[in-house]
Structure formats: structure tokens, C-alpha cells
Amino acid sequence: MATLDDVRRIAAGLPGSEERAMTGGAAWFVRNRLYAWECHPWPSIPADMRAVIAAEPVVGVKVAERLDAQALIGMAPDVFLRETTRWSEPKVAFRLAGIDVDHLAELVTEAWRTQAPKYLRVPFDAAHPAVDV
């Protein structure tokens, strides 16, 4: 089971990453672009999603495409929440209790990649080659 401290540790290892305290909790940015955040039960969130977010730690991350979010939700609907806001950019929220640390690292790193400028991504990717399965 992953925790917010795991998110902090993973984000701290990403070039240019910065944690900020926001009204809704912690949020992580790269070059002033949000890529991960602690979800807060805002009144604008549907009631069933708001109840989950109020009861347990939930994190949101940017994804490259809306289809990526839909695939994650379809793969594990008990972990990945359906869309929580009407924001137009692709994102997905998930229960930390349902994510292992390796999967969390993948989600946070991919979210960072969607927002990081090329001059940060290229050297990072060269130092951390993807593993083909």
C-alpha cells in the first residue's frame, strides 16, 4: 500500500520537481506545471467520489491522453476513480490504498513526463531506460 510519503519520495527524485502546499493538500509541479496532487473533497466533485476522497487518501495525476485514464479506470475501477471534475485536461485519480509503490512510481513519473520540458525529460529518460517486458 502506497502513502503520501511515497509520493513525496518519488517526486523528490524527479528533476525540477517541487512540492507545494495547496488549499486541498500537497501538490507537485515541474517548472510551475502541476503533475500530481492530493485530492480534496470539493463540493463540485460528485457526492459518491467526494465521499471516497473524504474517507481515504486519493491522489490525482496528469496522463498523456484521456484514453490512458479510461484504460486505467477500466482495468481497476475499484482503485481508479471515474472522472472527479469537469477539468478538460486528461487526468486520473486513484486510491493510494489500492496502489503498490512500484505502480505509484510509474504513475507519478509518467505524470511528471507529461508536464516536464524536454530539457529535463531527455537526460532523465537516458539515465532511466524503460524496461521492455
PDB file of C-alpha atoms in Angstrom:
ATOM      1  CA  MET A   1       0.000   0.000   0.000  1.00  0.00           C
ATOM      2  CA  ALA A   2       1.386   3.379  -1.045  1.00  0.00           C
ATOM      3  CA  THR A   3       1.305   6.543   1.067  1.00  0.00           C
ATOM      4  CA  LEU A   4       1.663  10.279   0.519  1.00  0.00           C
ATOM      5  CA  ASP A   5       5.210   9.944   1.831  1.00  0.00           C
ATOM      6  CA  ASP A   6       5.885   7.560  -1.072  1.00  0.00           C
ATOM      7  CA  VAL A   7       4.526  10.178  -3.490  1.00  0.00           C
ATOM      8  CA  ARG A   8       6.826  12.760  -1.868  1.00  0.00           C
ATOM      9  CA  ARG A   9       9.859  10.484  -2.128  1.00  0.00           C
ATOM     10  CA  ILE A  10       9.192   9.587  -5.774  1.00  0.00           C
ATOM     11  CA  ALA A  11       8.510  13.208  -6.766  1.00  0.00           C
ATOM     12  CA  ALA A  12      11.624  14.422  -4.953  1.00  0.00           C
ATOM     13  CA  GLY A  13      13.706  12.180  -7.240  1.00  0.00           C
ATOM     14  CA  LEU A  14      12.346  13.762 -10.427  1.00  0.00           C
ATOM     15  CA  PRO A  15      14.326  16.649 -11.952  1.00  0.00           C
ATOM     16  CA  GLY A  16      12.784  20.067 -11.417  1.00  0.00           C
ATOM     17  CA  SER A  17      10.023  18.680  -9.206  1.00  0.00           C
ATOM     18  CA  GLU A  18       8.701  20.913  -6.468  1.00  0.00           C
ATOM     19  CA  GLU A  19       6.137  20.196  -3.762  1.00  0.00           C
ATOM     20  CA  ARG A  20       3.780  22.967  -2.714  1.00  0.00           C
ATOM     21  CA  ALA A  21       1.136  23.117  -0.024  1.00  0.00           C
ATOM     22  CA  MET A  22      -2.190  23.975  -1.629  1.00  0.00           C
ATOM     23  CA  THR A  23      -5.639  24.590  -0.160  1.00  0.00           C
ATOM     24  CA  GLY A  24      -6.620  20.993  -0.904  1.00  0.00           C
ATOM     25  CA  GLY A  25      -3.351  19.428   0.284  1.00  0.00           C
ATOM     26  CA  ALA A  26       0.030  18.735  -1.257  1.00  0.00           C
ATOM     27  CA  ALA A  27       0.675  19.241  -4.961  1.00  0.00           C
ATOM     28  CA  TRP A  28       3.709  18.553  -7.145  1.00  0.00           C
ATOM     29  CA  PHE A  29       4.873  20.738 -10.003  1.00  0.00           C
ATOM     30  CA  VAL A  30       7.628  20.703 -12.586  1.00  0.00           C
ATOM     31  CA  ARG A  31       8.555  24.140 -13.929  1.00  0.00           C
ATOM     32  CA  ASN A  32       5.278  25.522 -12.480  1.00  0.00           C
ATOM     33  CA  ARG A  33       3.180  22.880 -14.238  1.00  0.00           C
ATOM     34  CA  LEU A  34       1.026  20.688 -11.992  1.00  0.00           C
ATOM     35  CA  TYR A  35       1.516  16.951 -12.474  1.00  0.00           C
ATOM     36  CA  ALA A  36       0.277  15.298  -9.243  1.00  0.00           C
ATOM     37  CA  TRP A  37      -1.874  16.373  -6.324  1.00  0.00           C
ATOM     38  CA  GLU A  38      -3.563  15.194  -3.167  1.00  0.00           C
ATOM     39  CA  CYS A  39      -7.301  15.199  -3.854  1.00  0.00           C
ATOM     40  CA  HIS A  40      -9.638  17.172  -1.635  1.00  0.00           C
ATOM     41  CA  PRO A  41     -13.419  16.596  -1.341  1.00  0.00           C
ATOM     42  CA  TRP A  42     -14.509  19.834  -3.027  1.00  0.00           C
ATOM     43  CA  PRO A  43     -18.272  20.469  -3.254  1.00  0.00           C
ATOM     44  CA  SER A  44     -18.037  20.442  -7.070  1.00  0.00           C
ATOM     45  CA  ILE A  45     -16.998  16.765  -7.067  1.00  0.00           C
ATOM     46  CA  PRO A  46     -19.874  14.275  -7.415  1.00  0.00           C
ATOM     47  CA  ALA A  47     -21.119  13.109  -3.987  1.00  0.00           C
ATOM     48  CA  ASP A  48     -20.014   9.474  -4.336  1.00  0.00           C
ATOM     49  CA  MET A  49     -16.482  10.482  -5.356  1.00  0.00           C
ATOM     50  CA  ARG A  50     -16.410  13.167  -2.656  1.00  0.00           C
ATOM     51  CA  ALA A  51     -17.234  10.509  -0.035  1.00  0.00           C
ATOM     52  CA  VAL A  52     -14.290   8.342  -1.151  1.00  0.00           C
ATOM     53  CA  ILE A  53     -11.901  11.301  -1.183  1.00  0.00           C
ATOM     54  CA  ALA A  54     -13.053  12.400   2.289  1.00  0.00           C
ATOM     55  CA  ALA A  55     -12.592   8.896   3.718  1.00  0.00           C
ATOM     56  CA  GLU A  56      -9.131   7.960   2.430  1.00  0.00           C
ATOM     57  CA  PRO A  57      -6.041   9.369   0.716  1.00  0.00           C
ATOM     58  CA  VAL A  58      -6.621   9.877  -3.005  1.00  0.00           C
ATOM     59  CA  VAL A  59      -4.053  11.258  -5.450  1.00  0.00           C
ATOM     60  CA  GLY A  60      -4.620  12.679  -8.906  1.00  0.00           C
ATOM     61  CA  VAL A  61      -2.078  12.666 -11.724  1.00  0.00           C
ATOM     62  CA  LYS A  62      -1.908  14.012 -15.241  1.00  0.00           C
ATOM     63  CA  VAL A  63      -1.941  11.448 -18.036  1.00  0.00           C
ATOM     64  CA  ALA A  64      -0.890  11.840 -21.642  1.00  0.00           C
ATOM     65  CA  GLU A  65      -4.293  11.051 -23.168  1.00  0.00           C
ATOM     66  CA  ARG A  66      -7.852  10.772 -21.898  1.00  0.00           C
ATOM     67  CA  LEU A  67      -7.789   7.181 -23.231  1.00  0.00           C
ATOM     68  CA  ASP A  68      -4.964   6.413 -20.775  1.00  0.00           C
ATOM     69  CA  ALA A  69      -7.194   7.483 -17.885  1.00  0.00           C
ATOM     70  CA  GLN A  70     -10.115   5.461 -19.235  1.00  0.00           C
ATOM     71  CA  ALA A  71      -7.891   2.383 -19.614  1.00  0.00           C
ATOM     72  CA  LEU A  72      -6.692   2.641 -16.006  1.00  0.00           C
ATOM     73  CA  ILE A  73     -10.249   3.096 -14.734  1.00  0.00           C
ATOM     74  CA  GLY A  74     -11.450   0.129 -16.807  1.00  0.00           C
ATOM     75  CA  MET A  75      -8.568  -2.042 -15.618  1.00  0.00           C
ATOM     76  CA  ALA A  76      -9.120  -1.370 -11.886  1.00  0.00           C
ATOM     77  CA  PRO A  77     -12.368   0.525 -11.241  1.00  0.00           C
ATOM     78  CA  ASP A  78     -12.100  -0.167  -7.502  1.00  0.00           C
ATOM     79  CA  VAL A  79      -8.771   1.734  -7.407  1.00  0.00           C
ATOM     80  CA  PHE A  80      -9.032   4.372 -10.143  1.00  0.00           C
ATOM     81  CA  LEU A  81     -11.922   6.785  -9.724  1.00  0.00           C
ATOM     82  CA  ARG A  82     -14.070   7.865 -12.603  1.00  0.00           C
ATOM     83  CA  GLU A  83     -13.690  11.491 -13.558  1.00  0.00           C
ATOM     84  CA  THR A  84     -13.918  13.638 -10.429  1.00  0.00           C
ATOM     85  CA  THR A  85     -14.076  17.094 -12.031  1.00  0.00           C
ATOM     86  CA  ARG A  86     -15.016  18.692 -15.308  1.00  0.00           C
ATOM     87  CA  TRP A  87     -11.468  19.870 -15.971  1.00  0.00           C
ATOM     88  CA  SER A  88     -10.687  19.371 -19.604  1.00  0.00           C
ATOM     89  CA  GLU A  89      -7.126  18.064 -19.352  1.00  0.00           C
ATOM     90  CA  PRO A  90      -6.528  14.315 -19.136  1.00  0.00           C
ATOM     91  CA  LYS A  91      -6.072  13.142 -15.557  1.00  0.00           C
ATOM     92  CA  VAL A  92      -6.910  10.240 -13.277  1.00  0.00           C
ATOM     93  CA  ALA A  93      -7.413   9.950  -9.523  1.00  0.00           C
ATOM     94  CA  PHE A  94      -6.717   6.817  -7.518  1.00  0.00           C
ATOM     95  CA  ARG A  95      -6.929   5.422  -4.006  1.00  0.00           C
ATOM     96  CA  LEU A  96      -3.457   5.172  -2.523  1.00  0.00           C
ATOM     97  CA  ALA A  97      -4.531   2.102  -0.550  1.00  0.00           C
ATOM     98  CA  GLY A  98      -5.065   0.217  -3.818  1.00  0.00           C
ATOM     99  CA  ILE A  99      -1.700   1.019  -5.400  1.00  0.00           C
ATOM    100  CA  ASP A 100       1.620  -0.654  -4.728  1.00  0.00           C
ATOM    101  CA  VAL A 101       4.726   1.516  -4.575  1.00  0.00           C
ATOM    102  CA  ASP A 102       6.099   0.334  -7.947  1.00  0.00           C
ATOM    103  CA  HIS A 103       2.866   1.221  -9.741  1.00  0.00           C
ATOM    104  CA  LEU A 104       2.756   4.545  -7.882  1.00  0.00           C
ATOM    105  CA  ALA A 105       6.279   5.315  -9.098  1.00  0.00           C
ATOM    106  CA  GLU A 106       5.186   4.587 -12.662  1.00  0.00           C
ATOM    107  CA  LEU A 107       2.072   6.791 -12.378  1.00  0.00           C
ATOM    108  CA  VAL A 108       3.910   9.729 -10.788  1.00  0.00           C
ATOM    109  CA  THR A 109       6.865   9.505 -13.177  1.00  0.00           C
ATOM    110  CA  GLU A 110       4.600   9.347 -16.234  1.00  0.00           C
ATOM    111  CA  ALA A 111       2.627  12.320 -14.909  1.00  0.00           C
ATOM    112  CA  TRP A 112       5.898  14.231 -14.475  1.00  0.00           C
ATOM    113  CA  ARG A 113       6.854  13.274 -18.054  1.00  0.00           C
ATOM    114  CA  THR A 114       3.612  14.764 -19.424  1.00  0.00           C
ATOM    115  CA  GLN A 115       4.459  18.143 -17.891  1.00  0.00           C
ATOM    116  CA  ALA A 116       8.264  18.290 -17.828  1.00  0.00           C
ATOM    117  CA  PRO A 117      10.080  20.229 -20.529  1.00  0.00           C
ATOM    118  CA  LYS A 118      12.213  18.287 -22.972  1.00  0.00           C
ATOM    119  CA  TYR A 119      15.479  19.555 -21.456  1.00  0.00           C
ATOM    120  CA  LEU A 120      14.549  17.737 -18.210  1.00  0.00           C
ATOM    121  CA  ARG A 121      12.927  14.656 -19.785  1.00  0.00           C
ATOM    122  CA  VAL A 122      15.699  13.706 -22.218  1.00  0.00           C
ATOM    123  CA  PRO A 123      18.539  13.334 -19.683  1.00  0.00           C
ATOM    124  CA  PHE A 124      16.195  11.659 -17.187  1.00  0.00           C
ATOM    125  CA  ASP A 125      14.999   9.139 -19.777  1.00  0.00           C
ATOM    126  CA  ALA A 126      18.582   8.450 -20.865  1.00  0.00           C
ATOM    127  CA  ALA A 127      19.533   7.685 -17.253  1.00  0.00           C
ATOM    128  CA  HIS A 128      16.374   5.598 -16.651  1.00  0.00           C
ATOM    129  CA  PRO A 129      15.723   3.473 -19.759  1.00  0.00           C
ATOM    130  CA  ALA A 130      12.348   1.773 -19.987  1.00  0.00           C
ATOM    131  CA  VAL A 131      12.322  -1.931 -19.334  1.00  0.00           C
ATOM    132  CA  ASP A 132      10.709  -3.958 -22.114  1.00  0.00           C
ATOM    133  CA  VAL A 133       8.727  -6.947 -20.937  1.00  0.00           C
TER     134      VAL A 133
END
